[in-house]
Amino acid sequence: MSRRPIGVFDSGVGGLTVLKELIRRLPNERYVYFGDMARAPYGTKSKATVTRYSKQIVRFLLSRNIKAIVVACNTASAMALDAIEGEFDLPVIGVVKPGAKTAADTTKTGHIGLIGTEATITSGIYESYLQGYRPDISLVGKACPLFVSLVEEGCIEDPVTTEIAKRYISAFRDTDIDTLIMGCTHFPMIEDTIQRVAGEHVHLVNPAYETARSTQELLQEKDLLNTEDIPVHEEAYKFYVSDAPDRFRRVANIFLPLSINGAKQISIEEY
Ligand code: DGL
């Protein structure tokens, strides 16, 4: 059982920022990644739709024999985590709770900013976790949907991305936030730009670090950590997409320290 892969999914390439931290923390594990390139973005869709998509993906990943699932998407974590946990009998880790915990531990002033998709911001899920950790915390949220498209297009270091960032981040100008949560897994890919625009006094939170730690803890608790070496001839990482495998490979190779030869396209609606 412990030799089985961990399933990781997102609406597209964003979840690779989480996969990167998982690989760093748990290098002995096998991974199956799914990017729903055909149906992205998720951030503008309803809870019912994101839940349906997420369940289909979990069914697909289960067909790849996974032992646990990391929902490497804030939107799916905000909207579908409960439904996934309710329907499937395997360990499930989302990114929102770990992100909120890191932010609560980081802030000194208690004033936190949140950038994410419209769905994540309006769900109010970060507020409820943050209030649970520290009731004195105040949160200002700003939906930044264009960041998702810019990252999916591979505009990582690009003047257009800087311009859009200036416009979005100006929402925090009259606040005294000291911490800004990158509440969308696509955003750490443009972290340098966000940091430059937000200013050095603002601490950026990438929920991926704490998510990887929570995954390790949960697997340990369930006795599911892989302790055996992965044979050299074996591929430890497998990538699947619902569309655009070439674009996925291109963006993934900018970002991940692996050289990804390709991603296999599958028909996710069949699951
Ligand atoms: N990367 C995702 C998130 O963390 C979804 C972005 C989108 O598809 O809108 O919310």
Coordinates of C-alpha atoms and ligand atoms in Angstrom, one line a residue:
M1 CA 0.0 0.0 0.0
S2 CA 2.7 2.5 1.0
R3 CA 4.4 2.1 -2.4
R4 CA 1.4 3.4 -4.2
P5 CA 1.5 7.0 -5.6
I6 CA 0.0 10.2 -4.2
G7 CA -2.6 11.8 -6.4
V8 CA -2.3 15.5 -6.9
F9 CA -4.7 17.7 -8.9
D10 CA -5.5 21.2 -10.0
S11 CA -7.4 23.0 -12.7
G12 CA -4.1 23.3 -14.7
V13 CA -0.5 23.9 -14.0
G14 CA -0.9 25.8 -10.7
G15 CA -0.8 22.6 -8.6
L16 CA 2.8 22.0 -9.7
T17 CA 3.8 24.6 -7.1
V18 CA 2.4 22.2 -4.5
L19 CA 3.9 19.1 -6.3
K20 CA 7.3 20.9 -6.1
E21 CA 7.1 21.2 -2.3
L22 CA 5.8 17.6 -2.0
I23 CA 8.7 16.3 -4.0
R24 CA 11.1 18.4 -1.9
R25 CA 9.7 17.1 1.4
L26 CA 8.8 13.5 0.3
P27 CA 11.3 12.6 -2.4
N28 CA 10.7 8.9 -1.8
E29 CA 7.2 9.0 -3.1
R30 CA 5.6 8.3 -6.4
Y31 CA 3.2 11.0 -7.8
V32 CA 0.4 11.1 -10.3
Y33 CA -0.6 14.6 -11.3
F34 CA -3.7 15.7 -13.1
G35 CA -4.2 19.2 -14.6
D36 CA -7.7 19.9 -15.8
M37 CA -6.5 22.1 -18.7
A38 CA -9.8 21.6 -20.7
R39 CA -12.0 23.0 -18.0
A40 CA -9.9 25.6 -16.3
P41 CA -10.4 28.1 -14.8
Y42 CA -12.3 26.8 -11.8
G43 CA -12.3 30.1 -10.0
T44 CA -15.3 31.5 -11.9
K45 CA -17.4 28.4 -11.7
S46 CA -20.1 27.3 -9.2
K47 CA -19.6 25.0 -6.2
A48 CA -21.7 22.3 -7.9
T49 CA -19.5 22.4 -11.0
V50 CA -16.2 22.4 -9.2
T51 CA -17.4 19.6 -7.0
R52 CA -18.5 17.5 -10.0
Y53 CA -15.1 18.1 -11.7
S54 CA -13.2 17.3 -8.6
K55 CA -15.0 14.0 -8.0
Q56 CA -14.4 12.9 -11.6
I57 CA -10.7 13.7 -11.1
V58 CA -10.6 11.7 -7.8
R59 CA -12.2 8.8 -9.6
F60 CA -9.6 9.0 -12.4
L61 CA -6.7 9.2 -9.9
L62 CA -8.2 6.2 -8.0
S63 CA -8.0 4.2 -11.2
R64 CA -4.2 5.0 -11.1
N65 CA -4.1 3.2 -7.7
I66 CA -3.3 6.2 -5.5
K67 CA -3.0 5.9 -1.7
A68 CA -3.8 9.6 -0.8
I69 CA -4.9 12.7 -2.5
V70 CA -3.6 16.3 -2.4
V71 CA -6.1 18.8 -3.7
A72 CA -3.5 21.3 -5.0
C73 CA -6.1 23.9 -5.8
N74 CA -7.5 26.5 -3.4
T75 CA -10.8 26.7 -5.3
A76 CA -11.4 23.0 -5.3
S77 CA -10.2 22.8 -1.6
A78 CA -12.7 25.6 -0.7
M79 CA -15.6 24.2 -2.6
A80 CA -15.2 20.4 -2.9
L81 CA -13.0 19.1 -0.1
D82 CA -16.0 18.1 2.2
A83 CA -17.7 16.3 -0.7
I84 CA -14.5 14.5 -1.6
E85 CA -13.9 13.4 2.0
G86 CA -17.6 12.4 2.3
E87 CA -17.5 10.2 -0.8
F88 CA -14.1 8.6 -1.0
D89 CA -12.3 6.5 1.6
L90 CA -8.7 7.7 1.4
P91 CA -6.6 10.4 3.1
V92 CA -7.4 13.8 1.6
I93 CA -5.3 17.0 2.1
G94 CA -6.4 20.4 0.9
V95 CA -4.3 23.6 0.7
V96 CA -6.6 26.2 2.5
K97 CA -6.2 25.0 6.1
P98 CA -2.4 24.8 5.9
G99 CA -2.3 28.2 4.2
A100 CA -4.5 29.8 6.9
K101 CA -2.3 28.2 9.6
T102 CA 0.9 29.6 8.1
A103 CA -0.6 33.1 7.8
A104 CA -1.9 33.1 11.4
D105 CA 1.6 32.0 12.6
T106 CA 3.3 34.6 10.5
T107 CA 1.4 37.9 11.0
K108 CA 2.4 40.2 13.7
T109 CA -0.1 43.0 13.2
G110 CA -3.1 40.6 12.7
H111 CA -3.8 42.2 9.4
I112 CA -3.7 39.8 6.5
G113 CA -4.3 40.1 2.8
L114 CA -5.6 37.3 0.6
I115 CA -5.4 37.0 -3.2
G116 CA -7.1 34.1 -5.0
T117 CA -9.8 33.3 -7.4
E118 CA -13.2 34.8 -7.1
A119 CA -14.6 31.5 -5.8
T120 CA -12.0 31.2 -3.0
I121 CA -12.4 34.9 -1.9
T122 CA -16.2 34.8 -1.8
S123 CA -16.3 31.4 -0.1
G124 CA -15.1 33.0 3.2
I125 CA -13.2 29.8 4.0
Y126 CA -9.9 31.5 4.8
E127 CA -11.7 33.9 7.3
S128 CA -13.2 31.0 9.1
Y129 CA -10.0 29.1 9.5
L130 CA -8.1 32.2 10.5
Q131 CA -10.7 33.2 13.0
G132 CA -10.4 29.7 14.5
Y133 CA -6.6 30.1 14.9
R134 CA -6.7 33.8 16.1
P135 CA -10.0 35.6 16.5
D136 CA -8.3 39.0 16.4
I137 CA -7.2 38.6 12.8
S138 CA -8.7 40.8 10.1
L139 CA -8.6 39.8 6.5
V140 CA -8.9 41.8 3.2
G141 CA -9.4 39.7 0.1
K142 CA -8.9 40.5 -3.5
A143 CA -9.9 38.3 -6.4
C144 CA -7.1 38.2 -9.1
P145 CA -8.5 36.0 -11.9
L146 CA -6.2 37.3 -14.6
F147 CA -3.1 35.9 -12.8
V148 CA -4.4 32.4 -13.5
S149 CA -4.6 33.0 -17.3
L150 CA -1.2 34.8 -17.3
V151 CA 0.4 31.8 -15.6
E152 CA -1.4 29.3 -17.8
E153 CA 0.0 31.3 -20.8
G154 CA 3.5 31.1 -19.4
C155 CA 3.8 34.9 -18.8
I156 CA 6.0 34.4 -15.7
E157 CA 8.4 37.3 -16.0
D158 CA 6.4 39.7 -18.2
P159 CA 5.6 43.4 -18.2
V160 CA 2.0 42.6 -18.6
T161 CA 2.0 40.5 -15.5
T162 CA 3.7 43.4 -13.5
E163 CA 1.1 45.8 -14.8
I164 CA -1.8 43.6 -13.8
A165 CA -0.2 42.9 -10.4
K166 CA 0.1 46.7 -9.8
R167 CA -3.6 47.1 -10.4
Y168 CA -4.6 44.1 -8.2
I169 CA -2.2 44.8 -5.3
S170 CA -3.3 48.5 -5.1
A171 CA -6.4 47.1 -3.3
F172 CA -4.2 46.7 -0.2
R173 CA -2.7 50.3 -0.5
D174 CA -4.7 51.7 2.4
T175 CA -4.5 48.7 4.6
D176 CA -1.6 47.8 7.0
I177 CA -1.3 44.1 6.1
D178 CA 2.0 42.5 7.0
T179 CA 1.2 39.2 5.4
L180 CA -0.3 38.3 2.1
I181 CA -1.6 34.8 1.4
M182 CA -1.2 33.5 -2.2
G183 CA -4.5 31.7 -2.0
C184 CA -4.3 30.2 -5.5
T185 CA -1.7 27.6 -6.4
H186 CA -0.9 29.4 -9.7
F187 CA 0.4 32.5 -7.9
P188 CA 3.7 31.2 -6.5
M189 CA 4.8 30.9 -10.1
I190 CA 4.8 34.8 -10.2
E191 CA 5.9 35.2 -6.6
D192 CA 8.8 37.5 -7.5
T193 CA 6.5 39.9 -9.3
I194 CA 3.9 39.9 -6.5
Q195 CA 6.7 40.5 -3.9
R196 CA 8.2 43.3 -5.9
V197 CA 4.8 45.0 -6.3
A198 CA 3.6 44.4 -2.7
G199 CA 6.8 45.6 -1.2
E200 CA 9.5 43.8 0.9
H201 CA 7.6 44.6 4.2
V202 CA 4.8 42.2 3.2
H203 CA 5.5 38.6 4.0
L204 CA 4.1 36.3 1.2
V205 CA 2.6 33.0 2.3
N206 CA 2.8 30.1 0.0
P207 CA 0.4 27.4 1.5
A208 CA 2.4 24.7 -0.4
Y209 CA 5.1 24.3 2.3
E210 CA 2.6 23.6 5.1
T211 CA 0.5 21.4 2.8
A212 CA 3.6 19.2 2.2
R213 CA 4.2 19.0 5.9
S214 CA 0.6 18.1 6.6
T215 CA 0.8 15.4 3.9
Q216 CA 3.9 13.9 5.5
E217 CA 2.2 13.9 8.9
L218 CA -1.0 12.3 7.7
L219 CA 0.9 9.6 5.8
Q220 CA 3.1 8.9 8.8
E221 CA 0.0 8.6 11.0
K222 CA -1.6 6.2 8.6
D223 CA 1.6 4.3 8.1
L224 CA 1.6 5.1 4.4
L225 CA 5.0 6.7 3.9
N226 CA 7.1 4.9 1.3
T227 CA 10.3 3.8 2.8
E228 CA 11.7 1.8 -0.1
D229 CA 13.8 3.3 -2.8
I230 CA 12.2 3.8 -6.2
P231 CA 13.9 1.6 -8.8
V232 CA 16.1 3.8 -11.2
H233 CA 14.3 2.6 -14.3
E234 CA 10.9 3.5 -12.9
E235 CA 9.1 6.8 -13.6
A236 CA 8.2 8.3 -10.2
Y237 CA 6.1 11.1 -11.7
K238 CA 3.2 10.7 -14.1
F239 CA 1.4 13.6 -15.6
Y240 CA -2.1 13.6 -17.1
V241 CA -4.2 16.4 -18.5
S242 CA -7.7 16.8 -20.0
D243 CA -6.3 19.0 -22.9
A244 CA -3.3 20.9 -24.2
P245 CA -0.5 18.4 -23.2
D246 CA 2.1 20.5 -25.0
R247 CA 1.3 23.7 -23.3
F248 CA 1.3 21.9 -20.0
R249 CA 4.7 20.5 -20.6
R250 CA 6.1 23.9 -21.7
V251 CA 4.9 25.7 -18.6
A252 CA 5.7 22.7 -16.3
N253 CA 9.3 22.7 -17.5
I254 CA 9.7 26.4 -16.8
F255 CA 8.7 25.7 -13.2
L256 CA 9.6 22.2 -12.1
P257 CA 13.2 21.0 -11.6
L258 CA 12.3 17.8 -13.5
S259 CA 12.4 17.5 -17.2
I260 CA 8.9 16.4 -18.1
N261 CA 8.8 14.6 -21.4
G262 CA 5.1 14.8 -21.7
A263 CA 1.7 14.6 -20.2
K264 CA -0.9 12.1 -21.3
Q265 CA -4.3 13.4 -22.4
I266 CA -7.3 11.6 -21.1
S267 CA -11.1 12.1 -21.3
I268 CA -12.0 13.1 -17.8
E269 CA -15.8 13.3 -18.6
E270 CA -15.7 9.5 -18.7
Y271 CA -15.0 9.2 -15.0
Ligands
DGL1 N1 -5.0 27.0 -9.0 C1 -6.4 27.1 -8.6 C2 -6.5 27.6 -7.2 O1 -5.7 27.4 -6.4 C3 -7.4 27.4 -9.6 C4 -7.3 28.5 -10.5 C5 -8.5 28.5 -11.5 O2 -8.6 27.5 -12.2 O3 -9.3 29.5 -11.5 O4 -7.5 28.2 -6.9

